[in-house]
Short mmCIF file of C-alpha atoms in Angstrom, two decimals:
data_model
loop_
_atom_site.label_atom_id
_atom_site.label_comp_id
_atom_site.label_asym_id
_atom_site.label_seq_id
_atom_site.Cartn_x
_atom_site.Cartn_y
_atom_site.Cartn_z
CA MET A 49 12.49 -35.06 5.83
CA ARG A 50 14.13 -38.54 5.89
CA PHE A 51 10.88 -40.19 4.62
CA SER A 52 10.39 -41.70 1.21
CA SER A 53 7.42 -42.87 -0.78
CA LYS A 54 5.14 -40.42 0.72
CA VAL A 55 1.44 -40.91 -0.32
CA GLU A 56 -1.49 -38.76 0.58
CA ALA A 57 -4.75 -40.55 1.19
CA VAL A 58 -8.30 -40.08 2.42
CA ASP A 59 -9.97 -42.76 4.41
CA ALA A 60 -13.67 -43.49 3.99
CA HIS A 61 -16.34 -46.27 4.28
CA ALA A 62 -19.41 -47.17 2.29
CA ALA A 63 -22.10 -48.85 4.42
CA GLY A 64 -19.37 -49.97 6.80
CA GLU A 65 -16.72 -51.30 4.38
CA PRO A 66 -13.49 -49.20 4.55
CA GLY A 67 -12.13 -47.90 1.30
CA ARG A 68 -8.78 -45.85 1.50
CA VAL A 69 -8.30 -43.44 -1.52
CA ILE A 70 -4.84 -42.57 -2.54
CA VAL A 71 -5.06 -38.93 -3.96
CA GLY A 72 -1.41 -37.92 -3.95
CA GLY A 73 2.13 -39.24 -4.27
CA VAL A 74 1.61 -41.35 -7.46
CA LEU A 75 1.07 -39.05 -10.45
CA ASP A 76 0.59 -41.82 -13.02
CA VAL A 77 1.73 -45.27 -14.13
CA PRO A 78 2.32 -46.75 -17.61
CA GLY A 79 -0.51 -48.27 -19.53
CA ALA A 80 -2.78 -47.35 -22.44
CA SER A 81 -5.93 -48.35 -20.40
CA MET A 82 -6.74 -48.66 -16.77
CA PHE A 83 -6.54 -52.38 -17.16
CA GLU A 84 -3.14 -52.09 -18.39
CA LYS A 85 -2.14 -49.59 -15.60
CA MET A 86 -3.70 -52.22 -13.16
CA GLN A 87 -1.35 -54.99 -14.78
CA TRP A 88 1.71 -52.62 -14.50
CA LEU A 89 1.01 -51.99 -10.84
CA ALA A 90 0.63 -55.67 -10.16
CA ALA A 91 3.92 -56.54 -11.93
CA ASN A 92 6.00 -53.49 -10.95
CA ARG A 93 4.57 -51.68 -7.90
CA ASP A 94 2.82 -54.26 -5.82
CA ASP A 95 4.72 -52.86 -2.82
CA LEU A 96 2.22 -50.11 -2.75
CA ARG A 97 -0.80 -52.41 -2.39
CA LEU A 98 1.07 -54.42 0.36
CA ARG A 99 2.09 -51.33 2.18
CA MET A 100 -1.40 -49.79 2.23
CA LEU A 101 -3.32 -52.96 3.12
CA ARG A 102 -1.10 -54.87 5.49
CA GLU A 103 -0.13 -54.01 8.96
CA PRO A 104 0.85 -51.62 10.43
CA ARG A 105 -0.86 -49.28 7.94
CA GLY A 106 -3.67 -51.64 6.99
CA TYR A 107 -5.66 -54.61 8.42
CA PRO A 108 -7.55 -57.61 6.98
CA ALA A 109 -10.73 -55.80 5.96
CA ALA A 110 -9.10 -52.88 4.41
CA ASN A 111 -9.37 -51.85 0.66
CA CYS A 112 -7.28 -49.17 -1.29
CA ASN A 113 -7.82 -47.19 -4.41
CA LEU A 114 -5.31 -45.36 -6.51
CA VAL A 115 -6.69 -42.45 -8.33
CA LEU A 116 -5.12 -41.86 -11.65
CA PRO A 117 -5.57 -39.81 -14.79
CA PRO A 118 -8.11 -41.48 -17.11
CA THR A 119 -7.04 -42.87 -20.56
CA ARG A 120 -10.53 -42.43 -21.96
CA PRO A 121 -11.45 -38.95 -23.12
CA GLU A 122 -15.06 -39.36 -21.85
CA ALA A 123 -13.77 -40.27 -18.28
CA ASP A 124 -13.29 -37.65 -15.55
CA ALA A 125 -10.96 -39.79 -13.43
CA GLY A 126 -9.48 -43.34 -13.34
CA TYR A 127 -8.77 -45.61 -10.45
CA VAL A 128 -7.18 -48.97 -9.71
CA ILE A 129 -8.70 -50.97 -6.92
CA MET A 130 -6.33 -52.93 -4.49
CA GLU A 131 -7.56 -55.76 -2.28
CA GLN A 132 -5.65 -58.29 0.00
CA VAL A 133 -5.02 -60.90 -2.69
CA GLU A 134 -5.97 -59.33 -6.07
CA TYR A 135 -6.67 -56.19 -8.14
CA PRO A 136 -10.32 -56.48 -8.76
CA GLY A 137 -11.75 -54.99 -12.05
CA MET A 138 -14.58 -53.32 -10.26
CA SER A 139 -15.87 -52.80 -6.73
CA GLY A 140 -19.09 -51.06 -5.62
CA THR A 141 -17.92 -49.78 -2.18
CA ASN A 142 -14.63 -48.66 -3.51
CA THR A 143 -16.47 -46.75 -6.32
CA MET A 144 -18.71 -45.14 -3.82
CA CYS A 145 -15.76 -44.08 -1.57
CA VAL A 146 -13.71 -42.65 -4.74
CA VAL A 147 -16.68 -40.66 -5.80
CA THR A 148 -17.35 -39.23 -2.39
CA VAL A 149 -13.58 -38.37 -1.95
CA LEU A 150 -13.23 -36.80 -5.39
CA LEU A 151 -16.36 -34.58 -4.89
CA GLU A 152 -16.19 -33.77 -1.21
CA THR A 153 -12.38 -32.80 -1.43
CA GLY A 154 -12.95 -30.66 -4.52
CA MET A 155 -10.75 -32.85 -6.84
CA LEU A 156 -13.75 -32.83 -9.21
CA ALA A 157 -16.44 -30.10 -9.04
CA MET A 158 -19.57 -30.86 -7.08
CA HIS A 159 -22.96 -29.62 -8.54
CA GLU A 160 -25.92 -29.70 -6.15
CA PRO A 161 -28.35 -31.35 -6.18
CA ILE A 162 -26.90 -33.87 -8.77
CA THR A 163 -23.40 -34.35 -10.04
CA GLU A 164 -22.89 -36.59 -13.06
CA LEU A 165 -19.60 -38.07 -13.88
CA THR A 166 -17.86 -40.98 -15.57
CA LEU A 167 -14.96 -43.06 -14.02
CA GLU A 168 -12.57 -45.47 -15.63
CA THR A 169 -12.03 -48.76 -13.92
CA PRO A 170 -9.91 -51.68 -15.02
CA ALA A 171 -13.32 -53.33 -15.92
CA GLY A 172 -14.57 -50.51 -18.02
CA LEU A 173 -16.37 -47.00 -17.83
CA ILE A 174 -18.66 -46.51 -15.03
CA ARG A 175 -21.34 -43.88 -15.28
CA VAL A 176 -22.11 -42.16 -11.94
CA ARG A 177 -24.79 -40.02 -10.50
CA ALA A 178 -24.15 -38.46 -7.12
CA ASP A 179 -26.87 -36.85 -5.02
CA CYS A 180 -25.31 -33.97 -3.25
CA GLU A 181 -26.47 -31.61 -0.43
CA ASN A 182 -24.71 -28.93 1.52
CA GLY A 183 -21.32 -30.17 0.29
CA LYS A 184 -22.02 -33.79 1.12
CA VAL A 185 -22.57 -36.63 -1.24
CA THR A 186 -25.78 -38.18 0.17
CA ALA A 187 -25.99 -41.13 -2.36
CA VAL A 188 -23.96 -42.57 -5.14
CA THR A 189 -25.57 -44.45 -7.97
CA PHE A 190 -23.38 -46.13 -10.51
CA ARG A 191 -24.26 -48.01 -13.66
CA ASN A 192 -22.07 -51.11 -13.60
CA VAL A 193 -20.52 -53.10 -16.30
CA PRO A 194 -22.75 -55.95 -17.43
CA ALA A 195 -23.31 -58.76 -15.16
CA PHE A 196 -24.00 -62.38 -16.07
CA ALA A 197 -24.46 -65.82 -14.58
CA THR A 198 -22.23 -68.70 -15.87
CA HIS A 199 -23.47 -71.51 -13.67
CA LEU A 200 -26.85 -71.96 -11.96
CA ASP A 201 -27.72 -74.58 -9.17
CA VAL A 202 -24.54 -76.74 -9.90
CA PRO A 203 -23.10 -79.19 -7.37
CA VAL A 204 -19.51 -78.65 -6.13
CA GLU A 205 -17.70 -81.27 -4.03
CA VAL A 206 -16.17 -79.46 -1.03
CA PRO A 207 -13.76 -81.11 1.39
CA THR A 208 -15.25 -81.22 4.96
CA LEU A 209 -18.66 -80.10 3.63
CA GLY A 210 -19.71 -82.61 0.94
CA THR A 211 -21.79 -81.80 -2.12
CA VAL A 212 -22.76 -77.98 -2.02
CA THR A 213 -25.11 -76.37 -4.55
CA VAL A 214 -23.86 -73.03 -5.96
CA ASP A 215 -24.38 -70.34 -8.68
CA VAL A 216 -21.52 -68.50 -10.40
CA ALA A 217 -21.82 -65.02 -11.70
CA TYR A 218 -19.74 -62.04 -12.70
CA GLY A 219 -20.63 -58.66 -11.42
CA GLY A 220 -17.25 -56.94 -11.66
CA MET A 221 -15.46 -60.03 -10.30
CA PHE A 222 -16.48 -63.69 -10.60
CA TYR A 223 -18.54 -64.77 -7.46
CA VAL A 224 -19.55 -68.22 -6.30
CA ILE A 225 -22.90 -67.84 -4.46
CA ALA A 226 -24.33 -70.28 -2.02
CA GLU A 227 -27.48 -70.43 -0.01
CA ALA A 228 -26.51 -69.97 3.78
CA ALA A 229 -29.31 -72.24 4.89
CA GLN A 230 -27.20 -75.20 3.55
CA PHE A 231 -24.90 -74.73 6.39
CA GLY A 232 -27.48 -73.69 9.07
CA LEU A 233 -26.30 -70.03 8.95
CA ARG A 234 -28.43 -66.89 9.42
CA LEU A 235 -25.73 -64.45 8.40
CA THR A 236 -25.31 -62.63 11.70
CA PRO A 237 -22.17 -61.07 13.08
CA ASP A 238 -21.76 -63.86 15.83
CA GLU A 239 -21.46 -66.40 12.97
CA GLY A 240 -18.40 -64.33 11.43
CA SER A 241 -15.74 -67.10 11.81
CA ASP A 242 -18.09 -69.91 10.39
CA ILE A 243 -19.20 -67.69 7.40
CA VAL A 244 -15.55 -67.01 6.58
CA ARG A 245 -14.34 -70.60 6.91
CA ILE A 246 -17.25 -72.07 4.84
CA THR A 247 -17.19 -69.33 2.23
CA GLU A 248 -13.39 -69.66 1.75
CA ILE A 249 -13.43 -73.38 1.22
CA VAL A 250 -16.52 -73.41 -1.03
CA LYS A 251 -14.81 -70.66 -3.09
CA ALA A 252 -11.61 -72.58 -3.49
CA ALA A 253 -13.39 -75.87 -4.42
CA ALA A 254 -15.64 -73.96 -6.99
CA ALA A 255 -12.56 -72.30 -8.46
CA GLU A 256 -11.00 -75.70 -9.03
CA GLN A 257 -14.13 -77.34 -10.46
CA LEU A 258 -15.84 -74.48 -12.36
CA PRO A 259 -13.24 -72.43 -14.42
CA VAL A 260 -14.54 -69.24 -15.89
CA VAL A 261 -13.18 -66.47 -18.06
CA HIS A 262 -14.68 -63.21 -19.10
CA PRO A 263 -15.34 -63.58 -22.73
CA ASP A 264 -14.47 -59.86 -23.57
CA GLN A 265 -11.82 -59.49 -21.01
CA PRO A 266 -9.76 -62.69 -20.63
CA GLY A 267 -7.58 -61.06 -18.11
CA PHE A 268 -10.42 -61.51 -15.63
CA ALA A 269 -10.65 -65.28 -15.10
CA GLY A 270 -11.42 -67.63 -12.22
CA ILE A 271 -13.68 -67.37 -9.18
CA THR A 272 -11.98 -65.18 -6.71
CA ILE A 273 -14.68 -64.17 -4.16
CA GLY A 274 -17.49 -65.96 -2.45
CA GLN A 275 -20.87 -65.03 -1.16
CA LEU A 276 -23.50 -66.52 1.13
CA SER A 277 -27.05 -65.57 0.60
CA GLY A 278 -30.27 -65.85 2.72
CA PRO A 279 -33.61 -64.15 3.61
CA ALA A 280 -33.69 -60.52 4.58
CA HIS A 281 -33.76 -59.90 8.40
CA ASP A 282 -35.71 -56.68 7.78
CA ALA A 283 -39.05 -57.10 5.99
CA GLY A 284 -38.46 -54.04 4.01
CA ASN A 285 -35.58 -55.56 2.25
CA SER A 286 -35.21 -58.20 -0.49
CA MET A 287 -32.49 -60.45 0.77
CA ARG A 288 -29.38 -60.58 2.96
CA ASN A 289 -25.92 -61.50 1.89
CA VAL A 290 -22.32 -61.72 3.30
CA VAL A 291 -19.35 -61.66 0.97
CA THR A 292 -15.85 -62.91 2.23
CA VAL A 293 -12.80 -61.23 0.82
CA SER A 294 -9.80 -63.63 0.86
CA THR A 295 -6.69 -62.58 2.96
CA GLY A 296 -4.70 -65.78 1.85
CA LYS A 297 -5.10 -69.08 -0.05
CA VAL A 298 -6.78 -72.18 1.15
CA ASP A 299 -4.36 -74.94 2.13
CA TRP A 300 -6.46 -78.11 2.30
CA ASP A 301 -3.96 -79.73 4.69
CA ARG A 302 -3.99 -76.78 7.07
CA PRO A 303 -7.50 -75.78 8.04
CA ALA A 304 -6.29 -72.96 10.18
CA THR A 305 -5.27 -71.00 7.03
CA TRP A 306 -8.80 -70.87 5.66
CA THR A 307 -8.97 -67.02 6.21
CA GLY A 308 -10.79 -64.04 4.87
CA ALA A 309 -12.39 -60.93 5.96
CA ILE A 310 -16.12 -60.31 5.78
CA ASP A 311 -17.28 -57.43 3.61
CA ARG A 312 -18.86 -55.07 6.18
CA SER A 313 -21.20 -53.47 3.57
CA PRO A 314 -23.90 -55.40 1.39
CA CYS A 315 -21.16 -55.57 -1.44
CA GLY A 316 -21.84 -53.76 -4.73
CA THR A 317 -20.42 -56.11 -7.26
CA GLY A 318 -21.67 -59.04 -5.09
CA THR A 319 -25.16 -57.51 -5.39
CA CYS A 320 -24.75 -57.07 -9.13
CA ALA A 321 -23.82 -60.72 -9.35
CA ARG A 322 -26.75 -61.83 -7.16
CA MET A 323 -29.12 -59.93 -9.25
CA ALA A 324 -27.83 -61.53 -12.39
CA VAL A 325 -28.45 -64.98 -10.91
CA LEU A 326 -31.87 -63.97 -9.85
CA HIS A 327 -32.75 -62.62 -13.19
CA ALA A 328 -31.38 -65.70 -14.97
CA LYS A 329 -33.79 -67.90 -12.64
CA GLY A 330 -36.73 -65.65 -13.45
CA MET A 331 -36.85 -64.17 -10.02
CA LEU A 332 -36.00 -60.59 -10.61
CA ALA A 333 -37.40 -58.60 -13.57
CA ILE A 334 -35.91 -55.57 -15.36
CA GLY A 335 -36.81 -52.45 -13.34
CA ASP A 336 -37.52 -54.16 -10.12
CA GLU A 337 -35.88 -52.62 -7.05
CA PHE A 338 -33.64 -54.95 -5.04
CA ARG A 339 -32.68 -54.02 -1.54
CA HIS A 340 -29.72 -56.07 -0.36
CA GLU A 341 -28.75 -56.20 3.24
CA GLY A 342 -25.29 -56.76 4.45
CA ILE A 343 -24.07 -58.28 7.84
CA LEU A 344 -24.40 -54.86 9.69
CA GLY A 345 -27.91 -54.38 8.35
CA THR A 346 -26.79 -51.66 6.00
CA VAL A 347 -28.47 -51.67 2.51
CA PHE A 348 -27.52 -51.12 -1.11
CA THR A 349 -30.44 -50.66 -3.55
CA GLY A 350 -29.90 -52.33 -6.93
CA ARG A 351 -31.87 -52.34 -10.10
CA LEU A 352 -31.55 -53.97 -13.41
CA VAL A 353 -31.97 -51.54 -16.19
CA GLU A 354 -31.61 -53.48 -19.45
CA GLU A 355 -30.63 -56.79 -20.85
CA THR A 356 -27.44 -57.22 -23.06
CA GLN A 357 -25.18 -60.01 -24.21
CA VAL A 358 -21.63 -60.78 -23.21
CA GLY A 359 -20.11 -63.40 -25.33
CA PRO A 360 -22.33 -66.43 -25.01
CA TYR A 361 -24.03 -65.30 -21.93
CA ARG A 362 -27.29 -63.43 -21.44
CA ALA A 363 -26.32 -60.46 -19.36
CA VAL A 364 -28.03 -57.55 -17.51
CA VAL A 365 -26.89 -54.00 -16.78
CA PRO A 366 -27.29 -53.22 -13.08
CA THR A 367 -27.24 -50.09 -11.06
CA ILE A 368 -26.38 -49.75 -7.38
CA THR A 369 -27.04 -46.98 -5.04
CA GLY A 370 -25.36 -46.50 -1.63
CA THR A 371 -23.57 -43.88 0.52
CA ALA A 372 -19.99 -43.36 1.71
CA TRP A 373 -18.51 -41.17 4.41
CA ILE A 374 -15.00 -39.74 4.74
CA THR A 375 -13.41 -40.72 8.06
CA GLY A 376 -9.83 -39.36 7.83
CA PHE A 377 -6.93 -37.87 5.99
CA ALA A 378 -3.41 -39.08 6.25
CA SER A 379 0.16 -38.95 4.79
CA TYR A 380 1.72 -42.42 4.64
CA VAL A 381 5.53 -42.64 4.57
CA VAL A 382 8.24 -45.08 4.79
CA ASP A 383 11.30 -44.38 7.00
CA PRO A 384 14.42 -45.76 5.34
CA THR A 385 15.25 -47.69 8.45
CA ASP A 386 11.73 -49.36 8.90
CA PRO A 387 12.21 -53.03 8.77
CA PHE A 388 8.63 -53.55 7.30
CA PRO A 389 8.23 -51.17 4.38
CA ASP A 390 5.67 -53.50 2.63
CA GLY A 391 3.98 -54.42 5.91
CA TYR A 392 3.47 -57.84 7.33
CA THR A 393 0.82 -60.44 8.34
CA VAL A 394 0.63 -62.33 11.68
CA GLY A 395 -1.31 -65.57 12.18
CA ASP A 396 -3.48 -64.34 15.05
CA ILE A 397 -5.73 -62.41 12.58
CA TRP A 398 -4.11 -63.23 9.08
CA ALA A 399 -3.31 -66.93 9.58
#
């Protein structure tokens, strides 16, 4: 064959959010921890992330995961998460997709009705319980790294919007969270373009005005993702949220570049960050069930299982439950004459 850089991948989605899982073609990369492997990939093999997420092999709402051997003896597998503008330390939907792919393809042994395993992410070890029936992973529950709020009800000055009240919390990534009602939004699919534009400029302003660094992992610093929150549309749920994943950087002089892609799911790490804020405000107790809607009406169920401390911050340990489904199997290749080996972006959907 004339192709090079062949990788094998399994496509999946969790509650509507796509999560491609690379299972072959990259045996391992240098690094004494999954965090160091993530750093090595960012510095030396970012072409893999670009190739998998940009057109013609990807699209703005795509995510990708690279399964790697773990560096910790207690872990069953490791993985590095790749998104459009960053390598997150942790992601809920991607974790659900990785677990589902590892078990349903037989890369790790499935035990019915419950399979327990430990995964190594750049953010730390993630304990997982997978409910399994007839060869299908029917639910994934993971115990996340500690989540904590850094700012509560603080004003941020946002160009074009004025003063906006926000919270900031870590749930595996640093989120800025704002109430959608401030902008007259109900968080419905038809509001998608307004949700993205508002979330992106609030995030950019908050990142400039509210610097944050993880006390135990200084490699994770800065607000990189935004969430709008509002009342649940289904009375059986707790709240609704929409998270926007950036596809580029805000240019204040070019409003058309305020772009991102809405997380189609209720967002796992975003739910953890939201629960940390609610707990800090006395609105969510340890052990309470928290049913979080996404823009499609799909639900992740969260729960805070204990309190802890992260540096100067009071923190909580969250669990999240959701389901993922495999959608396809593919071999991705690069023809040596392909003019776009690392993909491309075009302003009609990427700006």
